């Protein structure tokens, strides 16, 4: 068995609201993700999948429970330490790409490395290498406004790879793309996964989830199904 | 890392050129205004100092005391320093020289021209005391004083008004119908602090004035006397010695008031300089109001920028930017704007004040203050106006920020 990347133990997330009411968004969630897996997390809006994603991405903390990322408990780290983990061990791909519009593609790809004090020449070299990897060789000094949405998402994927992360979180990565481009992007993810990169995909689209091998279905803050994508029967 | 932050700040600023330029303009105008006002203040101070230098600063002036009758102080009393009094002061320690003046005025006539002039009856020493130089010709001598010779030295204004382009040396002008021979022309001095023309002057031996122009029942007394002190720091000491000497010579008993008054030129210079300094500070203070307005402009722009770039901030945070980095980045943008603004403002201020100086014929100093002011403005304004927006950016929750549309 390949090494464990993520281990979630009994995680709960409760939002406390003014007036003393509270709302449980995640209830006793448990699962493990191993290196090289391609997991789709599915659920309807309001199911808690985004909250789970934020906790897994070290953007948020669980109310209770343990979250081990590569064996380190990151559930209760300080803001600064969480930022460090995000910068070094996690790659993000967002629905709306979130590229910096005034920077070149190469600058966008290498952006996370700025916060790791990597030299400008090393950053640029790495950015060129990754842009080539996602099929954008020759576009290094273009601006995001000069390329299509599908290409922008490729840039974002290159950016998520720049810090050699333990895992990539893709949050509805095809939500803003047409079907053909969506399939191209998903093919790219599949390729990356074949090269050994661990990917967690959050989506509500059945056919996008089909690209993943494993499915975690969230309903009302609880895992309703966790197993092979092909064996899931709604 | 600092270089990286500055580079990021520069890219962000240059991404919104028009907005950044207009924001900078506030600081440019503010700093330029302060630099120009300080330059104006310093020019005034310099002009004052120059005027005093033209009269000599190490001077003690002996004037008549104020009259007192029935406890009421009136105007200046009768002249109380005699020629001999003043001569006796020359031998005091630390006194370079001393002289005295009998002042009058008359209409000077030469050919078809006439002009109202001020007349100083004095001794050859007065040239030294009053920092006068001879432009052409020769001064009168002690001998001429003793003999009461009708020799006069005239100022540049008198030359212009009476002689025009003619050489006045050797010519005879008339005062109250009496002839006087011009033996020398005094070098130009310009106006004094009250705006009086110092070059409208006819200087002659004091005896000549007494005999021909201004008789007196006390002919051996001066209207005003001057003592030139060797060094500025001896002014107080010499002043006390003069007081002692004159009281003794005037046989004043203990407890009676002086029948003369002493004025130290250094005190006057100091007072006027202080006024000049206060003036320039006041001008600068008024000008700095525009700096306050300018820095509010920066703060406003930065706050808009933080809101506009909420998604960018969220992205950066998600990609591992520490809060500190985000804060420093926005602070750096504010500082960079104010830095460029103050640099341009400093140059503009210096250039404009030099141009104004040329236009109005003043020597305007380029002072180290303009650099000090603009550098401190750059940092202080940048930090103050950047702090609030930077804090706001730092505190953004990355999850909220990423969701922001």
XYZ file of C-alpha atoms in Angstrom:
639
model
C 0.000 0.000 0.000
C 1.296 3.445 -0.881
C 1.896 5.927 1.954
C -0.969 7.818 3.537
C -1.303 11.449 2.510
C -4.487 12.412 4.292
C -6.046 10.912 7.371
C -9.271 12.457 8.617
C -10.430 11.244 12.034
C -13.854 12.077 13.357
C -13.942 15.603 12.020
C -16.841 17.862 12.951
C -17.484 21.431 11.878
C -20.128 23.456 13.632
C -20.930 27.082 12.971
C -22.126 28.965 16.014
C -24.417 31.799 15.225
C -25.552 34.850 17.087
C -28.499 34.063 19.325
C -27.062 30.787 20.520
C -28.126 28.626 17.587
C -25.589 26.412 15.883
C -25.412 24.472 12.676
C -23.487 21.250 12.182
C -22.015 21.232 8.701
C -19.744 18.198 9.078
C -20.608 15.332 11.371
C -17.973 12.778 12.366
C -16.253 12.431 9.015
C -13.564 9.739 8.659
C -11.514 8.713 5.649
C -7.979 8.178 4.424
C -6.379 9.109 1.117
C -3.213 7.405 -0.083
C -0.535 8.729 -2.344
C -1.423 8.471 -6.037
C -5.169 8.315 -5.552
C -7.658 10.279 -7.665
C -10.666 11.003 -5.437
C -13.839 12.850 -6.301
C -15.812 14.396 -3.460
C -19.406 14.846 -4.504
C -22.409 16.353 -2.894
C -25.197 18.840 -3.455
C -24.728 22.447 -2.529
C -25.043 22.801 1.212
C -23.959 19.206 1.758
C -20.741 20.347 3.469
C -18.336 19.391 0.691
C -16.940 22.928 0.390
C -16.354 23.133 4.136
C -14.607 19.768 4.000
C -12.504 21.027 1.104
C -11.506 24.173 3.029
C -10.446 22.078 6.018
C -8.487 19.654 3.828
C -6.854 22.623 2.069
C -5.762 24.111 5.413
C -7.887 27.184 4.823
C -10.156 26.370 7.753
C -10.008 24.399 11.009
C -12.372 21.676 12.179
C -14.354 22.252 15.365
C -13.225 18.842 16.597
C -11.382 15.815 15.307
C -7.959 15.224 13.860
C -6.621 15.935 10.412
C -3.242 14.428 9.599
C -1.525 15.655 6.449
C 1.467 13.425 5.704
C 1.324 12.314 9.323
C 1.337 15.831 10.795
C -1.705 16.975 12.730
C -2.672 20.229 11.078
C -6.116 20.643 12.616
C -5.101 23.273 15.125
C -2.182 25.128 13.586
C -1.785 28.893 13.719
C -2.647 31.014 10.656
C 1.030 31.449 9.848
C 1.763 27.711 10.066
C -1.281 26.897 7.955
C -0.055 29.380 5.328
C 3.305 27.601 5.371
C 1.702 24.186 4.835
C -0.444 25.561 1.989
C 2.590 27.091 0.353
C 4.741 23.979 0.581
C 2.512 20.899 0.530
C -0.781 21.815 -1.144
C -1.773 22.788 -4.675
C -5.060 24.530 -5.448
C -7.077 24.674 -8.647
C -10.124 26.933 -8.456
C -13.346 27.092 -10.429
C -12.638 30.621 -11.662
C -8.895 30.032 -12.177
C -7.895 32.979 -9.907
C -4.947 34.079 -11.996
C -3.454 37.527 -11.450
C -4.610 39.389 -14.544
C -1.729 41.862 -14.636
C 1.030 39.235 -14.455
C 2.448 37.058 -17.192
C 1.632 33.351 -17.262
C 5.156 32.536 -16.079
C 4.776 34.942 -13.141
C 1.399 33.418 -12.300
C 2.750 29.877 -12.311
C 5.704 30.769 -10.094
C 3.711 32.987 -7.702
C 3.667 30.484 -4.778
C 7.459 30.238 -4.913
C 7.815 33.959 -4.082
C 6.676 33.152 -0.574
C 9.331 30.433 -0.281
C 12.168 32.840 -1.140
C 13.051 30.996 -4.339
C 15.311 33.043 -6.598
C 13.798 34.759 -9.631
C 15.772 32.699 -12.134
C 14.855 29.407 -10.460
C 11.210 30.460 -10.366
C 11.209 31.328 -14.036
C 12.881 28.082 -15.019
C 10.346 26.047 -13.060
C 7.446 28.046 -14.548
C 8.679 27.412 -18.120
C 9.058 23.719 -17.409
C 5.540 23.407 -16.001
C 3.901 25.496 -18.727
C 5.441 23.139 -21.250
C 4.139 20.227 -19.171
C 0.535 21.495 -19.475
C 0.944 22.234 -23.182
C 1.511 25.993 -23.069
C 5.072 26.230 -24.312
C 5.643 29.600 -25.975
C 2.934 31.352 -23.966
C 5.169 32.150 -20.992
C 5.091 35.939 -21.327
C 1.461 36.332 -22.340
C -1.113 37.791 -19.998
C -4.123 35.737 -18.802
C -6.426 38.139 -20.671
C -4.841 37.032 -23.952
C -5.737 33.351 -23.653
C -8.901 31.225 -23.442
C -10.533 29.946 -20.260
C -9.308 26.405 -20.874
C -5.756 27.664 -21.232
C -6.141 29.750 -18.090
C -7.145 26.653 -16.174
C -4.068 24.868 -17.540
C -1.969 27.732 -16.192
C -3.708 27.331 -12.831
C -2.922 23.610 -12.881
C 0.715 24.373 -13.656
C 0.697 26.799 -10.728
C -0.723 24.118 -8.410
C 2.213 21.882 -9.307
C 4.964 24.464 -8.851
C 5.709 23.668 -5.191
C 5.781 19.869 -5.743
C 2.741 19.438 -3.466
C 1.713 16.294 -1.621
C -1.793 16.722 -2.963
C -3.806 18.865 -5.362
C -7.278 20.117 -4.493
C -9.383 20.995 -7.496
C -12.608 22.786 -6.559
C -15.100 22.515 -9.447
C -12.236 22.974 -11.907
C -14.511 22.689 -14.949
C -17.380 24.774 -13.592
C -16.594 27.693 -15.875
C -15.674 25.682 -18.981
C -17.581 24.176 -21.896
C -17.863 20.393 -22.255
C -15.019 19.928 -24.718
C -12.593 22.059 -22.747
C -13.784 20.372 -19.542
C -12.853 17.010 -20.962
C -9.412 18.305 -21.992
C -8.805 19.610 -18.490
C -9.968 16.334 -16.955
C -7.685 14.422 -19.329
C -4.834 16.565 -18.078
C -5.727 15.690 -14.478
C -5.870 12.036 -15.436
C -2.412 12.275 -17.011
C -1.021 13.963 -13.922
C -2.555 11.273 -11.734
C -0.933 8.599 -13.876
C 2.394 10.336 -13.189
C 1.737 9.716 -9.494
C 0.173 12.972 -8.374
C -2.547 12.711 -5.740
C -5.685 14.590 -6.714
C -8.835 15.449 -4.798
C -11.604 16.740 -7.004
C -14.689 18.467 -5.676
C -17.605 18.514 -8.069
C -21.329 18.112 -8.364
C -21.220 16.895 -11.987
C -21.569 13.129 -12.451
C -19.563 12.907 -15.680
C -16.684 14.934 -14.248
C -16.599 12.654 -11.217
C -16.318 9.748 -13.656
C -12.683 10.649 -14.236
C -11.865 9.767 -10.619
C -11.297 6.201 -9.451
C -12.724 6.699 -6.001
C -15.818 8.580 -4.913
C -16.683 10.106 -1.554
C -20.335 11.106 -1.433
C -21.332 13.670 1.173
C -24.917 14.107 2.222
C -25.905 16.430 5.072
C -22.406 16.589 6.432
C -21.905 12.848 6.554
C -20.193 10.384 4.250
C -22.929 8.449 2.501
C -20.670 6.458 0.201
C -16.919 5.921 0.032
C -15.654 3.483 -2.553
C -14.887 2.871 -6.211
C -16.610 5.329 -8.524
C -17.846 2.509 -10.745
C -19.586 0.692 -7.924
C -21.613 3.667 -6.699
C -25.361 3.244 -7.081
C -27.425 6.265 -6.183
C 12.608 39.693 -0.241
C 12.443 43.497 -0.006
C 13.351 43.737 -3.659
C 10.647 41.224 -4.506
C 8.056 43.167 -2.525
C 9.038 46.437 -4.166
C 8.832 44.801 -7.566
C 5.365 43.451 -6.817
C 4.343 46.900 -5.540
C 5.647 48.531 -8.698
C 3.728 46.099 -10.929
C 0.514 46.784 -8.987
C 0.989 50.549 -9.160
C 1.803 50.576 -12.844
C -1.197 48.363 -13.570
C -3.445 51.346 -12.768
C -1.395 54.153 -14.258
C -3.961 56.952 -14.298
C -5.209 56.298 -10.793
C -1.700 55.999 -9.355
C -0.609 59.148 -11.176
C -3.504 61.204 -9.809
C -2.912 59.896 -6.307
C 0.777 60.732 -6.593
C -0.112 64.211 -7.808
C -1.509 65.038 -4.374
C 1.844 64.264 -2.779
C 3.783 65.966 -5.584
C 1.861 69.201 -5.054
C 2.122 68.933 -1.277
C 5.872 68.360 -1.183
C 6.513 70.961 -3.886
C 4.496 73.485 -1.879
C 6.392 72.744 1.338
C 9.784 72.862 -0.401
C 8.903 76.166 -2.068
C 7.605 77.695 1.154
C 10.730 76.664 3.041
C 12.836 78.108 0.216
C 10.823 81.330 0.374
C 11.322 81.548 4.129
C 15.039 80.931 3.814
C 15.312 83.515 1.071
C 13.678 86.081 3.339
C 16.094 85.158 6.134
C 19.054 85.378 3.790
C 17.974 88.758 2.475
C 17.625 90.018 6.032
C 21.064 88.724 6.932
C 22.513 90.280 3.793
C 21.019 93.646 4.671
C 22.423 93.474 8.163
C 25.795 92.458 6.814
C 25.732 95.560 4.614
C 25.454 97.591 7.804
C 27.802 95.449 9.820
C 26.531 93.152 12.531
C 29.102 93.818 15.276
C 27.724 97.242 15.934
C 26.577 98.917 19.125
C 24.416 101.940 18.449
C 24.404 104.811 20.922
C 21.201 106.810 20.658
C 19.641 109.457 22.871
C 17.611 108.145 25.814
C 13.864 108.444 25.847
C 12.701 111.576 27.568
C 10.892 111.138 30.831
C 8.724 113.861 32.252
C 6.382 113.248 35.154
C 6.759 109.527 34.715
C 5.640 109.662 31.090
C 8.103 108.345 28.569
C 8.249 110.431 25.441
C 10.271 110.398 22.257
C 14.010 110.613 21.859
C 15.630 113.319 23.903
C 18.434 115.633 22.966
C 21.657 114.127 21.669
C 23.797 113.162 24.623
C 26.989 111.610 23.271
C 29.591 114.203 22.468
C 32.242 113.752 19.816
C 34.798 113.427 22.611
C 32.664 110.756 24.334
C 32.766 108.704 21.187
C 36.482 109.297 20.555
C 37.153 108.106 24.106
C 35.392 104.810 23.398
C 37.913 103.909 20.682
C 40.523 103.065 23.292
C 38.269 100.547 25.115
C 39.354 96.906 24.831
C 37.698 94.865 22.052
C 36.531 98.002 20.285
C 37.652 98.073 16.679
C 36.584 101.609 16.032
C 33.856 104.109 16.758
C 32.242 106.928 14.870
C 29.337 109.324 15.062
C 26.919 111.004 12.730
C 25.031 114.270 12.533
C 22.048 113.680 10.322
C 20.187 116.175 8.192
C 18.475 116.359 4.835
C 18.372 118.819 1.973
C 17.637 119.236 -1.693
C 20.787 118.561 -3.721
C 21.158 120.531 -6.933
C 23.402 119.928 -9.932
C 22.735 121.712 -13.197
C 19.045 121.349 -13.975
C 18.618 118.314 -11.682
C 17.654 118.301 -8.030
C 16.944 115.528 -5.580
C 16.098 115.262 -1.889
C 19.025 113.563 -0.163
C 19.941 112.379 3.288
C 23.094 113.993 4.640
C 25.492 112.343 7.073
C 28.094 114.528 8.734
C 30.707 112.154 10.101
C 34.363 111.126 10.375
C 36.517 108.949 8.069
C 36.062 106.078 10.565
C 32.395 105.872 9.673
C 33.160 104.131 6.375
C 34.624 101.244 8.355
C 31.834 101.234 10.925
C 29.063 101.256 8.340
C 30.784 98.814 5.943
C 30.934 101.463 3.224
C 33.363 101.140 0.364
C 34.553 103.744 -2.104
C 33.664 102.823 -5.679
C 35.620 105.627 -7.343
C 37.505 108.627 -6.006
C 38.918 109.028 -2.503
C 37.500 109.379 1.014
C 37.843 112.562 3.087
C 40.481 112.568 5.831
C 40.836 113.581 9.491
C 42.544 116.690 8.199
C 39.526 117.548 6.068
C 37.342 117.111 9.170
C 39.515 119.441 11.201
C 39.476 122.027 8.423
C 35.750 121.660 7.703
C 36.402 121.089 4.000
C 33.316 121.032 1.692
C 34.145 117.603 0.303
C 31.372 115.069 -0.188
C 31.048 111.358 -0.903
C 27.823 110.489 -2.680
C 25.767 107.305 -2.989
C 24.800 105.641 -6.267
C 21.242 107.032 -6.198
C 22.558 110.576 -5.943
C 24.892 109.886 -8.865
C 22.010 108.544 -10.960
C 19.591 111.354 -10.093
C 21.958 114.292 -10.413
C 24.743 113.291 -12.763
C 23.224 110.590 -14.942
C 26.033 109.238 -17.093
C 28.508 112.017 -16.252
C 31.463 111.314 -14.036
C 30.618 113.132 -10.801
C 34.186 113.240 -9.410
C 35.403 116.804 -9.152
C 31.952 118.249 -9.934
C 30.288 120.696 -7.568
C 26.782 120.147 -6.254
C 24.764 122.549 -4.138
C 23.028 121.925 -0.830
C 20.983 124.807 0.661
C 22.671 127.022 -1.918
C 26.195 126.175 -0.779
C 28.761 124.445 -3.023
C 30.290 121.068 -2.223
C 32.872 119.175 -4.253
C 32.310 115.487 -5.002
C 35.522 113.593 -4.213
C 34.191 110.044 -4.206
C 31.305 107.706 -5.026
C 30.165 105.064 -2.518
C 29.607 101.481 -3.558
C 25.939 100.494 -3.945
C 24.197 98.908 -0.897
C 20.520 98.697 -1.829
C 17.543 99.149 0.463
C 17.707 98.590 4.188
C 15.112 96.569 6.127
C 12.654 99.445 6.341
C 12.853 99.771 2.572
C 14.831 103.006 2.760
C 17.324 103.571 -0.024
C 20.733 103.448 1.618
C 22.362 104.820 -1.528
C 20.492 108.109 -1.329
C 23.246 109.605 0.776
C 25.662 112.494 0.836
C 28.519 112.016 3.308
C 30.800 114.827 4.439
C 32.979 115.854 7.375
C 30.904 116.423 10.510
C 32.431 119.879 10.956
C 31.269 120.875 7.485
C 27.668 119.913 8.326
C 27.777 121.855 11.546
C 29.233 124.948 9.898
C 27.232 125.033 6.666
C 24.046 122.983 6.966
C 22.964 122.205 10.535
C 23.982 124.551 13.288
C 23.291 123.622 16.892
C 23.571 125.093 20.340
C 25.443 121.902 21.199
C 27.656 121.616 18.125
C 29.974 119.010 19.689
C 27.198 116.426 20.133
C 26.317 113.608 17.708
C 22.793 112.572 16.717
C 23.777 108.962 16.784
C 27.040 107.083 17.362
C 28.333 103.670 16.405
C 30.895 101.411 18.051
C 32.292 98.537 16.058
C 33.275 95.543 18.187
C 36.094 93.199 17.183
C 34.155 89.958 17.743
C 30.491 89.114 17.980
C 30.864 87.338 21.346
C 32.335 90.477 22.920
C 29.218 92.538 22.232
C 27.771 92.234 25.755
C 31.074 92.989 27.474
C 31.800 96.010 25.312
C 28.239 97.238 25.794
C 28.746 97.193 29.576
C 32.102 98.978 29.241
C 30.516 101.694 27.092
C 27.734 102.156 29.604
C 30.236 102.472 32.427
C 32.453 104.885 30.511
C 29.609 107.124 29.349
C 28.015 107.250 32.818
C 31.369 108.283 34.260
C 31.902 110.946 31.594
C 28.342 112.244 32.039
C 28.827 112.300 35.849
C 25.664 110.286 36.407
C 25.020 109.388 40.021
C 24.153 105.871 41.074
C 20.421 105.216 40.803
C 19.825 107.701 38.010
C 18.881 106.485 34.595
C 21.194 106.567 31.581
C 20.885 109.725 29.495
C 21.676 107.623 26.429
C 20.518 104.265 25.122
C 22.547 101.360 23.738
C 21.299 99.018 21.042
C 23.137 95.871 20.028
C 22.870 95.108 16.345
C 23.296 91.402 17.101
C 20.097 91.475 19.195
C 18.214 93.086 16.358
C 19.597 90.595 13.858
C 18.536 87.771 16.159
C 15.022 89.162 16.539
C 14.544 89.650 12.838
C 15.968 86.211 12.104
C 13.531 84.703 14.555
C 10.679 86.430 12.804
C 11.988 85.072 9.514
C 12.201 81.573 10.973
C 8.687 81.706 12.394
C 7.475 83.003 9.057
C 9.010 80.122 7.130
C 7.688 77.558 9.621
C 4.232 79.079 9.305
C 4.398 78.943 5.530
C 5.559 75.333 5.656
C 2.799 74.437 8.107
C 0.162 75.886 5.796
C 1.702 74.079 2.840
C 1.693 70.782 4.723
C -2.101 70.877 4.841
C -1.921 69.885 1.195
C 0.271 66.957 2.267
C -2.429 65.786 4.652
C -4.939 65.959 1.801
C -2.494 64.069 -0.412
C -2.036 61.290 2.107
C -5.800 60.932 2.504
C -5.812 60.472 -1.267
C -3.334 57.615 -0.993
C -5.293 55.987 1.801
C -8.475 56.251 -0.210
C -6.871 54.710 -3.271
C -5.334 51.896 -1.242
C -8.669 51.086 0.408
C -10.345 50.894 -2.990
C -7.456 48.782 -4.205
C -7.778 46.311 -1.329
C -11.484 45.878 -2.018
C -10.926 45.487 -5.750
C -8.188 42.973 -5.236
C -9.963 40.902 -2.597
C -9.843 37.812 -4.841
C -6.152 38.385 -5.535
C -5.500 38.599 -1.801
C -7.488 35.396 -1.235
C -5.559 33.635 -3.985
C -2.218 34.754 -2.635
C -3.155 33.594 0.844
C -4.384 30.226 -0.442
C -1.094 29.823 -2.295
C 0.849 30.284 0.925
C 1.357 34.040 1.344
C 1.782 34.754 5.063
C -0.433 37.535 6.457
C 2.696 39.561 7.139
C 3.657 39.400 3.478
C 0.234 40.668 2.372
C 0.444 43.527 4.856
C 3.947 44.534 3.822
C 2.976 44.338 0.154
C 0.154 46.871 0.525
C 2.246 49.041 2.818
C 5.009 48.982 0.221
C 2.592 50.132 -2.475
C 1.553 53.119 -0.366
C 5.158 53.952 0.480
C 6.261 53.589 -3.123
C 3.533 55.982 -4.282
C 4.413 58.535 -1.634
C 8.130 58.027 -2.288
C 7.859 58.690 -6.014
C 5.436 61.541 -5.315
C 7.774 63.219 -2.841
C 10.787 62.754 -5.085
C 9.036 64.389 -8.017
C 7.590 67.030 -5.678
C 11.047 67.824 -4.314
C 12.479 68.309 -7.798
C 9.467 70.361 -8.858
C 9.676 72.495 -5.712
C 13.392 73.174 -6.150
C 13.029 73.979 -9.856
C 10.011 76.261 -9.345
C 11.640 78.133 -6.469
C 14.794 78.637 -8.560
C 12.709 79.904 -11.468
C 10.833 82.273 -9.156
C 14.168 83.422 -7.725
C 15.470 84.243 -11.211
C 12.241 86.027 -12.064
C 12.300 88.269 -8.997
C 16.080 88.495 -8.818
C 16.627 86.796 -5.458
C 19.210 84.187 -4.573
C 17.050 81.245 -3.540
C 19.057 78.635 -1.627
C 18.711 74.949 -2.488
C 18.526 73.640 1.014
C 19.168 70.241 2.524
C 15.761 70.720 4.143
C 13.973 69.977 0.902
C 15.587 66.538 0.837
C 14.935 65.923 4.532
C 11.318 67.039 4.229
C 10.527 64.982 1.160
C 12.267 61.862 2.457
C 10.411 61.976 5.749
C 7.149 62.754 3.999
C 7.678 59.754 1.751
C 8.032 57.407 4.688
C 5.621 58.964 7.172
C 2.810 59.619 4.712
C 3.318 56.199 3.146
C 3.133 54.375 6.447
C 0.226 56.393 7.828
C -1.889 56.163 4.706
C -0.915 52.564 3.979
C -1.372 51.157 7.474
C -5.148 50.971 7.520
C -5.571 49.421 4.040
C -2.690 47.011 4.692
C -4.308 45.895 7.927
C -7.594 45.411 6.144
C -5.895 43.266 3.484
C -4.021 41.255 6.087
C -7.197 40.453 8.010
C -9.180 39.175 5.043
C -10.310 35.604 5.519
C -8.955 33.638 2.547
C -12.157 31.593 2.198
C -14.331 34.717 2.074
C -11.831 36.476 -0.167
C -11.764 33.623 -2.699
C -15.552 33.643 -2.870
C -15.651 37.440 -3.444
C -16.998 38.449 -6.833
